[in-house]
Amino acid sequence: MKNKSLPTLNQHQARLGRGALSAALFSIIFAELYALFAAGARTPGVYQWLPGKDFFQVALVTHVNLALVVWFLLFIGMLALVSVVLGDSESPKWNSVGKAGILLSSFGMLLMVLAPFLGSHNPVMSNYIPVMNHPLFFIALILVFSGSALMLSYPFLAEAQKNSLQLHKEFSLGLKLSGMTFGLALICFLLAFLKLEGPPNTNYFENLFWGGGHLLQFVNTLAMVSCWILLAEYLYGESLLPPLMTKFLLISVLLAAFPGPLFYLLYPVYSQDLREGFTFLMRWGLGLSTITLGLRVLWLGIRKAEGLSWKNPVYTSLIFSVLLFAYGGLIGALIDNSDVKIPAHYHGVIGAVTLAFMGASYQLLPVLHRKLEFGRWISWQPLLCGSGGMLFVTGMFWAGSHGVARKVHGTMQGLDNLGKIAGMTLMGLGGLITVFGLLIYVAVMIKSLRKETESLGVSYDSSHHSRIEGVS
């Protein structure tokens, strides 16, 4: 079956997309570096050389922000920058907006990486966005948010130009809706900041980031399902659903997020009503789109299995993204206590988002005038990340079922029975497999981005090799 090819970006816009993608890849590298710092902070003979007595938590806060905030926002920014194709004459004018977004976000990322070595300590393990209570960290976070807002505004500015062309209609709509939802999240952060009083302690930051942190998950989900839509159509040769139904499902996510800022006008910022309101939105606002589109991805995958190969990293990224999201969602429905079943749930969901982004980066490389460099390991990469993620989540859920508490480490975990030990061991094994898959992904992408190729559209055939096609 011959698939349609994607429109191609001009050289200016392609360079812009490659810049955002490169910055996103560096966020993964820095995140894994801080994961090593966190391990070193608990290793005899190593921790003495690291700054600060609480460097384990400092490294953990930095790792979480780089892996779950900066990586997601930079990659979503890249998707937004390529979602609308401009003509050569229009591109330089509007690319300045994208360049400013990339630079601001990149400076914010670098400042976040350096901040722990410049005196930014005082870690606070708040939900969604843990922080260091230090001006350098907040400047870094504001820069990342500001740059992301510029990148996510790009499709609205670009589409107003007469020579613009959507990369893919439903995909482009999903990225615009993701940008609008990000705007709602920023409004929530601002309203919470204006209403909060008292000392900047754990409770303060918990309430500061509660509402906007919930809406960031809507942003990530919209970007993820937009990638599902794009990848599925170019793998299966047909749309997941009729365009009108797909648009309805995408818009339903934005509509579910819309009441978020209103909660700050209706309820006190410290109130349980406000907290439960955002929990309600996330519990019921994401299911319709993800379940419907996810089931269609799996159903079409079964129907067309003979024409697809598990050696194709785009296909395996898509399938494992759907399965891991479903697994994380199922665990979320089984949460009954504040234990490690909670991080098991969200690690499943964020792993699904990351796998969708990996598949999209493979698919979009030729649109960015680059070719995916296939090697011995590329076919294994999504399998490693997907299976490793499954093991990680399963182990954490198992440990939580035996009473292991969240946000503790070392002897405080109380690993005093076989169920707890087995669960956390399985989690560790899954984590190692996942990290290996991440390293392969970063290495392949860096190698691919360094090699120039012709500015041609892309589709994937049923084998693991990419097929480059000209745009007619």
Tab-separated table of C-alpha atoms in Angstrom:
chain	number	residue	atom	x	y	z
A	1	MET	CA	0.000	0.000	0.000
A	2	LYS	CA	1.397	3.392	-0.926
A	3	ASN	CA	0.968	6.083	1.689
A	4	LYS	CA	0.565	9.783	1.062
A	5	SER	CA	3.623	11.919	1.663
A	6	LEU	CA	3.739	14.927	3.942
A	7	PRO	CA	4.274	18.465	2.654
A	8	THR	CA	7.847	19.658	2.951
A	9	LEU	CA	9.111	22.710	4.803
A	10	ASN	CA	11.286	25.315	3.138
A	11	GLN	CA	14.892	25.473	4.317
A	12	HIS	CA	14.262	28.304	6.815
A	13	GLN	CA	11.373	26.577	8.552
A	14	ALA	CA	13.115	23.195	8.441
A	15	ARG	CA	16.120	24.737	10.198
A	16	LEU	CA	13.760	26.139	12.810
A	17	GLY	CA	12.190	22.723	13.432
A	18	ARG	CA	15.611	21.082	13.694
A	19	GLY	CA	16.656	23.698	16.239
A	20	ALA	CA	13.662	22.994	18.470
A	21	LEU	CA	14.133	19.232	18.111
A	22	SER	CA	17.829	19.515	18.982
A	23	ALA	CA	16.995	21.531	22.107
A	24	ALA	CA	14.444	18.890	23.104
A	25	LEU	CA	17.069	16.158	22.707
A	26	PHE	CA	19.475	18.083	24.937
A	27	SER	CA	16.780	18.233	27.612
A	28	ILE	CA	16.757	14.406	27.642
A	29	ILE	CA	20.561	14.296	27.879
A	30	PHE	CA	20.585	16.753	30.791
A	31	ALA	CA	17.707	14.928	32.486
A	32	GLU	CA	19.593	11.640	32.392
A	33	LEU	CA	22.736	13.404	33.608
A	34	TYR	CA	20.833	14.583	36.668
A	35	ALA	CA	19.471	11.075	37.166
A	36	LEU	CA	23.121	10.011	37.456
A	37	PHE	CA	23.752	12.894	39.875
A	38	ALA	CA	20.839	11.673	41.991
A	39	ALA	CA	22.367	8.193	42.064
A	40	GLY	CA	25.787	9.671	42.860
A	41	ALA	CA	24.315	11.691	45.723
A	42	ARG	CA	23.576	8.372	47.464
A	43	THR	CA	26.888	6.677	46.573
A	44	PRO	CA	29.732	6.586	49.131
A	45	GLY	CA	32.853	8.294	47.843
A	46	VAL	CA	30.865	10.345	45.338
A	47	TYR	CA	28.326	12.411	47.274
A	48	GLN	CA	31.111	14.272	49.128
A	49	TRP	CA	32.069	15.960	45.851
A	50	LEU	CA	28.566	17.212	45.057
A	51	PRO	CA	27.343	20.636	46.265
A	52	GLY	CA	24.914	20.883	49.189
A	53	LYS	CA	23.795	18.431	51.836
A	54	ASP	CA	20.434	17.799	50.110
A	55	PHE	CA	21.828	17.302	46.586
A	56	PHE	CA	19.846	14.085	46.069
A	57	GLN	CA	16.569	16.021	46.170
A	58	VAL	CA	18.102	18.921	44.222
A	59	ALA	CA	19.139	16.500	41.460
A	60	LEU	CA	15.740	14.803	41.557
A	61	VAL	CA	13.867	18.116	41.200
A	62	THR	CA	16.083	19.133	38.272
A	63	HIS	CA	15.722	15.728	36.606
A	64	VAL	CA	11.915	15.786	36.887
A	65	ASN	CA	11.642	19.291	35.443
A	66	LEU	CA	13.957	18.538	32.537
A	67	ALA	CA	12.309	15.180	31.767
A	68	LEU	CA	8.651	16.068	32.258
A	69	VAL	CA	8.349	19.819	31.719
A	70	VAL	CA	11.183	21.008	29.474
A	71	TRP	CA	11.319	17.916	27.197
A	72	PHE	CA	7.563	17.877	26.646
A	73	LEU	CA	7.221	21.619	26.046
A	74	LEU	CA	10.209	21.824	23.701
A	75	PHE	CA	9.016	18.871	21.655
A	76	ILE	CA	5.450	20.184	21.507
A	77	GLY	CA	6.951	23.517	20.459
A	78	MET	CA	8.760	21.737	17.617
A	79	LEU	CA	5.510	20.093	16.522
A	80	ALA	CA	3.808	23.502	16.539
A	81	LEU	CA	6.601	25.038	14.455
A	82	VAL	CA	6.200	22.444	11.688
A	83	SER	CA	2.400	22.073	11.819
A	84	VAL	CA	1.843	24.912	9.347
A	85	VAL	CA	4.018	25.072	6.210
A	86	LEU	CA	4.959	28.542	4.936
A	87	GLY	CA	6.202	29.734	1.571
A	88	ASP	CA	9.783	30.982	1.203
A	89	SER	CA	8.762	34.646	1.131
A	90	GLU	CA	6.784	34.474	4.366
A	91	SER	CA	9.063	32.188	6.334
A	92	PRO	CA	11.890	34.531	7.467
A	93	LYS	CA	9.429	37.082	8.882
A	94	TRP	CA	7.514	34.632	11.034
A	95	ASN	CA	10.482	32.435	11.885
A	96	SER	CA	11.735	35.200	14.187
A	97	VAL	CA	8.887	34.297	16.554
A	98	GLY	CA	9.939	30.654	16.540
A	99	LYS	CA	13.621	31.517	16.947
A	100	ALA	CA	12.855	33.699	19.953
A	101	GLY	CA	10.833	30.843	21.459
A	102	ILE	CA	13.625	28.321	20.968
A	103	LEU	CA	16.262	30.690	22.390
A	104	LEU	CA	14.220	31.598	25.461
A	105	SER	CA	13.381	27.968	26.217
A	106	SER	CA	16.981	26.868	25.612
A	107	PHE	CA	18.382	29.571	27.892
A	108	GLY	CA	15.864	28.555	30.522
A	109	MET	CA	16.905	24.906	30.169
A	110	LEU	CA	20.610	25.757	30.486
A	111	LEU	CA	19.985	27.952	33.522
A	112	MET	CA	17.990	25.119	35.108
A	113	VAL	CA	20.892	22.737	34.466
A	114	LEU	CA	23.468	25.113	35.959
A	115	ALA	CA	21.355	26.468	38.829
A	116	PRO	CA	22.247	23.747	41.397
A	117	PHE	CA	25.928	24.608	40.950
A	118	LEU	CA	25.208	28.335	41.314
A	119	GLY	CA	23.571	28.097	44.726
A	120	SER	CA	20.016	27.114	43.751
A	121	HIS	CA	19.109	24.606	46.471
A	122	ASN	CA	16.128	24.413	48.891
A	123	PRO	CA	14.243	21.663	47.010
A	124	VAL	CA	10.457	21.470	47.423
A	125	MET	CA	8.811	18.215	46.269
A	126	SER	CA	5.509	19.710	45.132
A	127	ASN	CA	3.272	17.768	42.747
A	128	TYR	CA	3.448	18.324	38.965
A	129	ILE	CA	6.283	20.854	39.147
A	130	PRO	CA	8.732	20.280	42.033
A	131	VAL	CA	10.914	23.333	42.536
A	132	MET	CA	14.009	24.785	44.098
A	133	ASN	CA	12.973	27.741	46.222
A	134	HIS	CA	15.550	30.037	44.649
A	135	PRO	CA	15.308	32.953	42.147
A	136	LEU	CA	17.556	31.248	39.571
A	137	PHE	CA	15.224	28.267	39.289
A	138	PHE	CA	12.134	30.438	38.874
A	139	ILE	CA	13.839	32.590	36.244
A	140	ALA	CA	14.684	29.369	34.362
A	141	LEU	CA	11.099	28.136	34.596
A	142	ILE	CA	9.687	31.484	33.419
A	143	LEU	CA	12.061	31.471	30.427
A	144	VAL	CA	10.973	27.956	29.462
A	145	PHE	CA	7.296	28.865	29.763
A	146	SER	CA	7.768	32.128	27.806
A	147	GLY	CA	9.670	30.429	24.996
A	148	SER	CA	7.113	27.640	24.812
A	149	ALA	CA	4.286	30.183	24.591
A	150	LEU	CA	5.994	31.818	21.600
A	151	MET	CA	6.521	28.496	19.815
A	152	LEU	CA	2.925	27.436	20.458
A	153	SER	CA	1.653	30.762	19.093
A	154	TYR	CA	3.461	30.135	15.794
A	155	PRO	CA	0.666	28.114	14.083
A	156	PHE	CA	-1.858	30.919	14.686
A	157	LEU	CA	0.478	33.528	13.190
A	158	ALA	CA	1.625	31.346	10.297
A	159	GLU	CA	-1.830	30.148	9.277
A	160	ALA	CA	-2.963	33.737	8.751
A	161	GLN	CA	-0.562	34.006	5.788
A	162	LYS	CA	-1.985	33.473	2.312
A	163	ASN	CA	0.700	30.991	1.250
A	164	SER	CA	0.393	28.763	4.316
A	165	LEU	CA	-0.461	25.057	4.161
A	166	GLN	CA	-1.348	22.757	7.045
A	167	LEU	CA	1.028	19.830	7.419
A	168	HIS	CA	-2.000	17.645	8.255
A	169	LYS	CA	-5.403	19.125	9.084
A	170	GLU	CA	-6.310	17.212	12.245
A	171	PHE	CA	-2.697	17.134	13.452
A	172	SER	CA	-2.387	20.898	12.982
A	173	LEU	CA	-5.691	21.460	14.779
A	174	GLY	CA	-4.497	19.358	17.711
A	175	LEU	CA	-1.333	21.454	18.039
A	176	LYS	CA	-3.322	24.703	17.994
A	177	LEU	CA	-5.650	23.345	20.673
A	178	SER	CA	-2.613	22.247	22.673
A	179	GLY	CA	-1.301	25.818	22.478
A	180	MET	CA	-4.639	27.228	23.634
A	181	THR	CA	-4.687	24.809	26.561
A	182	PHE	CA	-1.155	25.860	27.478
A	183	GLY	CA	-2.469	29.417	27.641
A	184	LEU	CA	-5.157	28.263	30.097
A	185	ALA	CA	-2.463	26.567	32.216
A	186	LEU	CA	-0.441	29.792	32.351
A	187	ILE	CA	-3.563	31.698	33.425
A	188	CYS	CA	-4.054	29.176	36.247
A	189	PHE	CA	-0.462	29.654	37.407
A	190	LEU	CA	-0.917	33.426	37.381
A	191	LEU	CA	-4.246	33.392	39.240
A	192	ALA	CA	-2.864	31.029	41.867
A	193	PHE	CA	0.195	33.255	42.341
A	194	LEU	CA	-1.968	36.374	42.758
A	195	LYS	CA	-4.231	34.688	45.299
A	196	LEU	CA	-1.666	32.815	47.388
A	197	GLU	CA	-0.491	34.211	50.705
A	198	GLY	CA	1.899	33.029	53.377
A	199	PRO	CA	5.464	31.721	53.365
A	200	PRO	CA	6.791	29.900	50.263
A	201	ASN	CA	6.735	26.416	51.797
A	202	THR	CA	5.691	23.040	50.410
A	203	ASN	CA	1.996	23.815	50.787
A	204	TYR	CA	2.445	27.124	48.954
A	205	PHE	CA	4.076	25.566	45.894
A	206	GLU	CA	1.680	22.621	45.951
A	207	ASN	CA	-1.210	25.047	45.518
A	208	LEU	CA	0.684	27.283	43.086
A	209	PHE	CA	1.194	24.478	40.581
A	210	TRP	CA	-1.872	22.308	41.259
A	211	GLY	CA	-4.290	23.751	38.732
A	212	GLY	CA	-1.870	24.659	35.959
A	213	GLY	CA	-0.041	21.385	36.481
A	214	HIS	CA	-3.251	19.499	35.793
A	215	LEU	CA	-3.849	21.483	32.605
A	216	LEU	CA	-0.309	20.780	31.404
A	217	GLN	CA	-1.395	17.136	31.234
A	218	PHE	CA	-4.150	18.228	28.826
A	219	VAL	CA	-1.476	19.983	26.744
A	220	ASN	CA	0.628	16.805	26.644
A	221	THR	CA	-2.375	14.605	25.862
A	222	LEU	CA	-3.511	16.784	22.946
A	223	ALA	CA	-0.013	16.648	21.477
A	224	MET	CA	0.154	12.880	22.007
A	225	VAL	CA	-3.165	12.073	20.316
A	226	SER	CA	-2.272	14.475	17.484
A	227	CYS	CA	0.832	12.348	16.926
A	228	TRP	CA	-1.314	9.197	17.041
A	229	ILE	CA	-3.520	10.656	14.309
A	230	LEU	CA	-0.568	11.601	12.111
A	231	LEU	CA	1.376	8.347	12.557
A	232	ALA	CA	-1.648	6.084	12.162
A	233	GLU	CA	-2.722	7.656	8.879
A	234	TYR	CA	0.718	7.319	7.335
A	235	LEU	CA	1.171	3.777	8.634
A	236	TYR	CA	-2.291	2.413	7.848
A	237	GLY	CA	-2.994	4.449	4.733
A	238	GLU	CA	-6.318	5.724	6.083
A	239	SER	CA	-7.631	8.104	8.724
A	240	LEU	CA	-8.422	6.753	12.174
A	241	LEU	CA	-11.886	8.337	12.077
A	242	PRO	CA	-13.887	10.686	9.855
A	243	PRO	CA	-12.388	14.205	10.062
A	244	LEU	CA	-15.426	15.729	11.783
A	245	MET	CA	-15.382	13.111	14.557
A	246	THR	CA	-11.635	13.511	15.038
A	247	LYS	CA	-12.012	17.285	15.342
A	248	PHE	CA	-14.809	16.816	17.897
A	249	LEU	CA	-12.617	14.530	20.009
A	250	LEU	CA	-9.729	16.996	19.927
A	251	ILE	CA	-11.936	19.979	20.799
A	252	SER	CA	-13.498	18.008	23.662
A	253	VAL	CA	-10.111	18.028	25.441
A	254	LEU	CA	-9.877	21.821	25.250
A	255	LEU	CA	-13.486	22.191	26.424
A	256	ALA	CA	-12.770	19.920	29.403
A	257	ALA	CA	-9.821	22.132	30.379
A	258	PHE	CA	-11.732	25.389	29.938
A	259	PRO	CA	-13.316	25.549	33.415
A	260	GLY	CA	-9.864	25.424	35.047
A	261	PRO	CA	-9.239	29.187	35.389
A	262	LEU	CA	-12.837	29.695	36.556
A	263	PHE	CA	-12.179	27.543	39.631
A	264	TYR	CA	-9.876	30.283	40.921
A	265	LEU	CA	-12.770	32.730	40.734
A	266	LEU	CA	-15.194	30.369	42.448
A	267	TYR	CA	-13.105	28.757	45.203
A	268	PRO	CA	-10.345	29.811	47.613
A	269	VAL	CA	-6.944	28.812	46.299
A	270	TYR	CA	-6.235	26.561	49.312
A	271	SER	CA	-9.652	24.909	49.265
A	272	GLN	CA	-10.358	21.220	48.809
A	273	ASP	CA	-13.106	22.154	46.333
A	274	LEU	CA	-10.545	23.654	43.968
A	275	ARG	CA	-8.268	20.626	44.249
A	276	GLU	CA	-11.115	18.202	43.619
A	277	GLY	CA	-12.346	20.329	40.713
A	278	PHE	CA	-9.093	19.901	38.794
A	279	THR	CA	-8.953	16.210	39.687
A	280	PHE	CA	-12.477	15.839	38.280
A	281	LEU	CA	-11.518	17.594	35.032
A	282	MET	CA	-8.546	15.317	34.448
A	283	ARG	CA	-10.391	12.154	35.468
A	284	TRP	CA	-13.252	12.715	33.028
A	285	GLY	CA	-11.863	15.143	30.451
A	286	LEU	CA	-9.259	12.986	28.735
A	287	GLY	CA	-10.957	9.612	28.447
A	288	LEU	CA	-13.264	10.201	25.477
A	289	SER	CA	-10.518	11.216	23.045
A	290	THR	CA	-7.769	8.859	24.230
A	291	ILE	CA	-9.978	5.764	24.519
A	292	THR	CA	-11.701	6.305	21.163
A	293	LEU	CA	-8.550	7.113	19.196
A	294	GLY	CA	-6.467	4.517	21.042
A	295	LEU	CA	-8.929	1.729	20.286
A	296	ARG	CA	-8.970	2.714	16.622
A	297	VAL	CA	-5.166	2.632	16.498
A	298	LEU	CA	-5.147	-0.904	17.915
A	299	TRP	CA	-8.073	-2.093	15.780
A	300	LEU	CA	-6.543	-0.877	12.518
A	301	GLY	CA	-3.210	-2.290	13.643
A	302	ILE	CA	-4.819	-5.723	13.995
A	303	ARG	CA	-6.647	-5.424	10.653
A	304	LYS	CA	-3.513	-4.396	8.778
A	305	ALA	CA	-0.992	-6.472	10.747
A	306	GLU	CA	0.180	-8.423	7.696
A	307	GLY	CA	1.366	-5.252	5.973
A	308	LEU	CA	3.273	-3.897	8.979
A	309	SER	CA	6.570	-4.841	10.554
A	310	TRP	CA	7.640	-4.768	14.186
A	311	LYS	CA	11.009	-3.620	12.863
A	312	ASN	CA	9.424	-0.288	11.924
A	313	PRO	CA	10.184	2.074	14.865
A	314	VAL	CA	7.287	4.362	13.939
A	315	TYR	CA	4.818	1.478	14.218
A	316	THR	CA	6.189	0.114	17.484
A	317	SER	CA	6.358	3.610	19.004
A	318	LEU	CA	2.690	4.133	18.172
A	319	ILE	CA	1.484	0.771	19.482
A	320	PHE	CA	3.467	0.926	22.729
A	321	SER	CA	2.330	4.516	23.279
A	322	VAL	CA	-1.317	3.446	23.153
A	323	LEU	CA	-0.743	0.340	25.310
A	324	LEU	CA	1.279	2.183	27.944
A	325	PHE	CA	-1.277	4.994	28.139
A	326	ALA	CA	-4.067	2.455	28.613
A	327	TYR	CA	-2.032	0.641	31.278
A	328	GLY	CA	-1.317	3.868	33.146
A	329	GLY	CA	-4.980	4.845	32.959
A	330	LEU	CA	-6.080	1.466	34.310
A	331	ILE	CA	-3.693	1.792	37.249
A	332	GLY	CA	-5.041	5.286	37.895
A	333	ALA	CA	-8.518	3.821	38.305
A	334	LEU	CA	-7.165	1.382	40.936
A	335	ILE	CA	-5.486	3.980	43.171
A	336	ASP	CA	-6.884	3.824	46.700
A	337	ASN	CA	-4.029	5.143	48.883
A	338	SER	CA	-1.142	7.617	48.744
A	339	ASP	CA	1.530	5.096	47.785
A	340	VAL	CA	3.714	4.364	44.765
A	341	LYS	CA	0.687	3.285	42.727
A	342	ILE	CA	0.260	7.029	42.083
A	343	PRO	CA	3.676	7.473	40.374
A	344	ALA	CA	3.070	4.125	38.634
A	345	HIS	CA	-0.022	5.705	37.062
A	346	TYR	CA	1.647	8.876	35.846
A	347	HIS	CA	4.842	7.151	34.727
A	348	GLY	CA	2.682	5.020	32.453
A	349	VAL	CA	0.998	8.092	31.014
A	350	ILE	CA	4.149	10.178	30.538
A	351	GLY	CA	5.924	7.164	29.045
A	352	ALA	CA	3.115	6.941	26.495
A	353	VAL	CA	3.521	10.620	25.590
A	354	THR	CA	7.274	10.176	25.156
A	355	LEU	CA	6.827	7.131	22.884
A	356	ALA	CA	4.360	9.037	20.708
A	357	PHE	CA	6.877	11.869	20.429
A	358	MET	CA	9.642	9.422	19.496
A	359	GLY	CA	7.527	7.982	16.688
A	360	ALA	CA	6.636	11.481	15.480
A	361	SER	CA	10.283	12.546	15.430
A	362	TYR	CA	11.145	9.545	13.241
A	363	GLN	CA	8.228	10.299	10.918
A	364	LEU	CA	8.979	14.012	10.636
A	365	LEU	CA	12.741	13.866	10.069
A	366	PRO	CA	12.521	13.995	6.245
A	367	VAL	CA	10.090	16.915	6.514
A	368	LEU	CA	12.978	18.642	8.328
A	369	HIS	CA	15.283	17.738	5.385
A	370	ARG	CA	16.881	14.876	7.266
A	371	LYS	CA	16.770	11.099	6.854
A	372	LEU	CA	16.403	8.568	9.654
A	373	GLU	CA	19.709	6.728	9.994
A	374	PHE	CA	18.768	3.094	10.472
A	375	GLY	CA	21.231	0.981	12.369
A	376	ARG	CA	21.337	-2.264	14.265
A	377	TRP	CA	19.542	-0.880	17.316
A	378	ILE	CA	16.894	1.425	15.899
A	379	SER	CA	14.305	-1.333	15.471
A	380	TRP	CA	14.763	-2.269	19.129
A	381	GLN	CA	14.539	1.243	20.540
A	382	PRO	CA	10.725	1.571	20.956
A	383	LEU	CA	10.527	-2.049	22.101
A	384	LEU	CA	13.055	-1.338	24.849
A	385	CYS	CA	11.352	1.879	25.959
A	386	GLY	CA	7.893	0.316	25.764
A	387	SER	CA	8.668	-2.969	27.509
A	388	GLY	CA	10.925	-1.237	30.024
A	389	GLY	CA	8.143	1.207	30.794
A	390	MET	CA	5.688	-1.637	31.286
A	391	LEU	CA	8.046	-3.388	33.726
A	392	PHE	CA	8.760	-0.136	35.572
A	393	VAL	CA	5.066	0.654	36.022
A	394	THR	CA	4.205	-2.948	36.959
A	395	GLY	CA	6.937	-3.087	39.589
A	396	MET	CA	5.908	0.222	41.112
A	397	PHE	CA	2.239	-0.795	41.184
A	398	TRP	CA	3.153	-4.124	42.776
A	399	ALA	CA	5.252	-2.397	45.429
A	400	GLY	CA	2.450	0.083	46.098
A	401	SER	CA	-0.009	-2.770	46.525
A	402	HIS	CA	2.232	-4.022	49.337
A	403	GLY	CA	2.349	-0.609	51.017
A	404	VAL	CA	5.495	1.150	49.759
A	405	ALA	CA	4.947	4.885	50.303
A	406	ARG	CA	5.676	7.536	47.689
A	407	LYS	CA	8.296	10.321	47.941
A	408	VAL	CA	10.608	8.282	50.166
A	409	HIS	CA	13.899	6.551	49.415
A	410	GLY	CA	16.509	4.291	50.972
A	411	THR	CA	15.615	2.728	54.315
A	412	MET	CA	12.538	4.975	54.595
A	413	GLN	CA	10.860	2.823	51.942
A	414	GLY	CA	10.449	0.052	54.492
A	415	LEU	CA	11.233	-2.843	52.142
A	416	ASP	CA	10.509	-5.468	54.779
A	417	ASN	CA	8.716	-8.166	52.781
A	418	LEU	CA	9.138	-10.072	49.536
A	419	GLY	CA	6.328	-8.226	47.720
A	420	LYS	CA	7.899	-4.822	48.352
A	421	ILE	CA	11.397	-5.997	47.420
A	422	ALA	CA	10.225	-7.799	44.272
A	423	GLY	CA	8.167	-4.816	43.133
A	424	MET	CA	10.943	-2.271	43.542
A	425	THR	CA	13.469	-4.648	41.949
A	426	LEU	CA	11.205	-5.055	38.914
A	427	MET	CA	10.830	-1.281	38.788
A	428	GLY	CA	14.623	-0.882	38.766
A	429	LEU	CA	15.031	-3.434	35.977
A	430	GLY	CA	12.378	-1.703	33.890
A	431	GLY	CA	14.064	1.635	34.498
A	432	LEU	CA	17.424	0.347	33.260
A	433	ILE	CA	15.858	-1.078	30.082
A	434	THR	CA	14.041	2.200	29.452
A	435	VAL	CA	17.202	4.283	29.920
A	436	PHE	CA	19.013	2.068	27.410
A	437	GLY	CA	16.204	2.687	24.914
A	438	LEU	CA	16.379	6.448	25.572
A	439	LEU	CA	20.116	6.479	24.908
A	440	ILE	CA	19.590	4.698	21.584
A	441	TYR	CA	16.884	7.212	20.632
A	442	VAL	CA	19.084	10.221	21.409
A	443	ALA	CA	22.089	8.717	19.585
A	444	VAL	CA	20.035	7.880	16.480
A	445	MET	CA	18.388	11.299	16.387
A	446	ILE	CA	21.658	13.199	16.796
A	447	LYS	CA	23.253	11.119	14.044
A	448	SER	CA	20.235	11.674	11.784
A	449	LEU	CA	20.071	15.431	12.393
A	450	ARG	CA	23.731	15.852	11.456
A	451	LYS	CA	23.299	14.364	7.961
A	452	GLU	CA	21.709	16.510	5.275
A	453	THR	CA	19.318	15.047	2.710
A	454	GLU	CA	17.039	16.367	0.000
A	455	SER	CA	13.962	18.389	0.952
A	456	LEU	CA	11.417	15.703	0.198
A	457	GLY	CA	8.242	14.413	1.791
A	458	VAL	CA	8.155	11.160	3.725
A	459	SER	CA	6.047	8.106	4.209
A	460	TYR	CA	6.775	4.690	5.649
A	461	ASP	CA	6.335	1.413	3.919
A	462	SER	CA	5.590	-1.841	5.713
A	463	SER	CA	9.251	-2.647	6.307
A	464	HIS	CA	11.517	-0.956	8.813
A	465	HIS	CA	13.084	1.278	6.152
A	466	SER	CA	11.850	4.780	5.399
A	467	ARG	CA	10.767	5.664	1.868
A	468	ILE	CA	11.441	9.185	0.699
A	469	GLU	CA	9.094	10.525	-1.907
A	470	GLY	CA	8.890	13.810	-3.763
A	471	VAL	CA	5.857	15.974	-3.252
A	472	SER	CA	3.836	16.242	-6.408
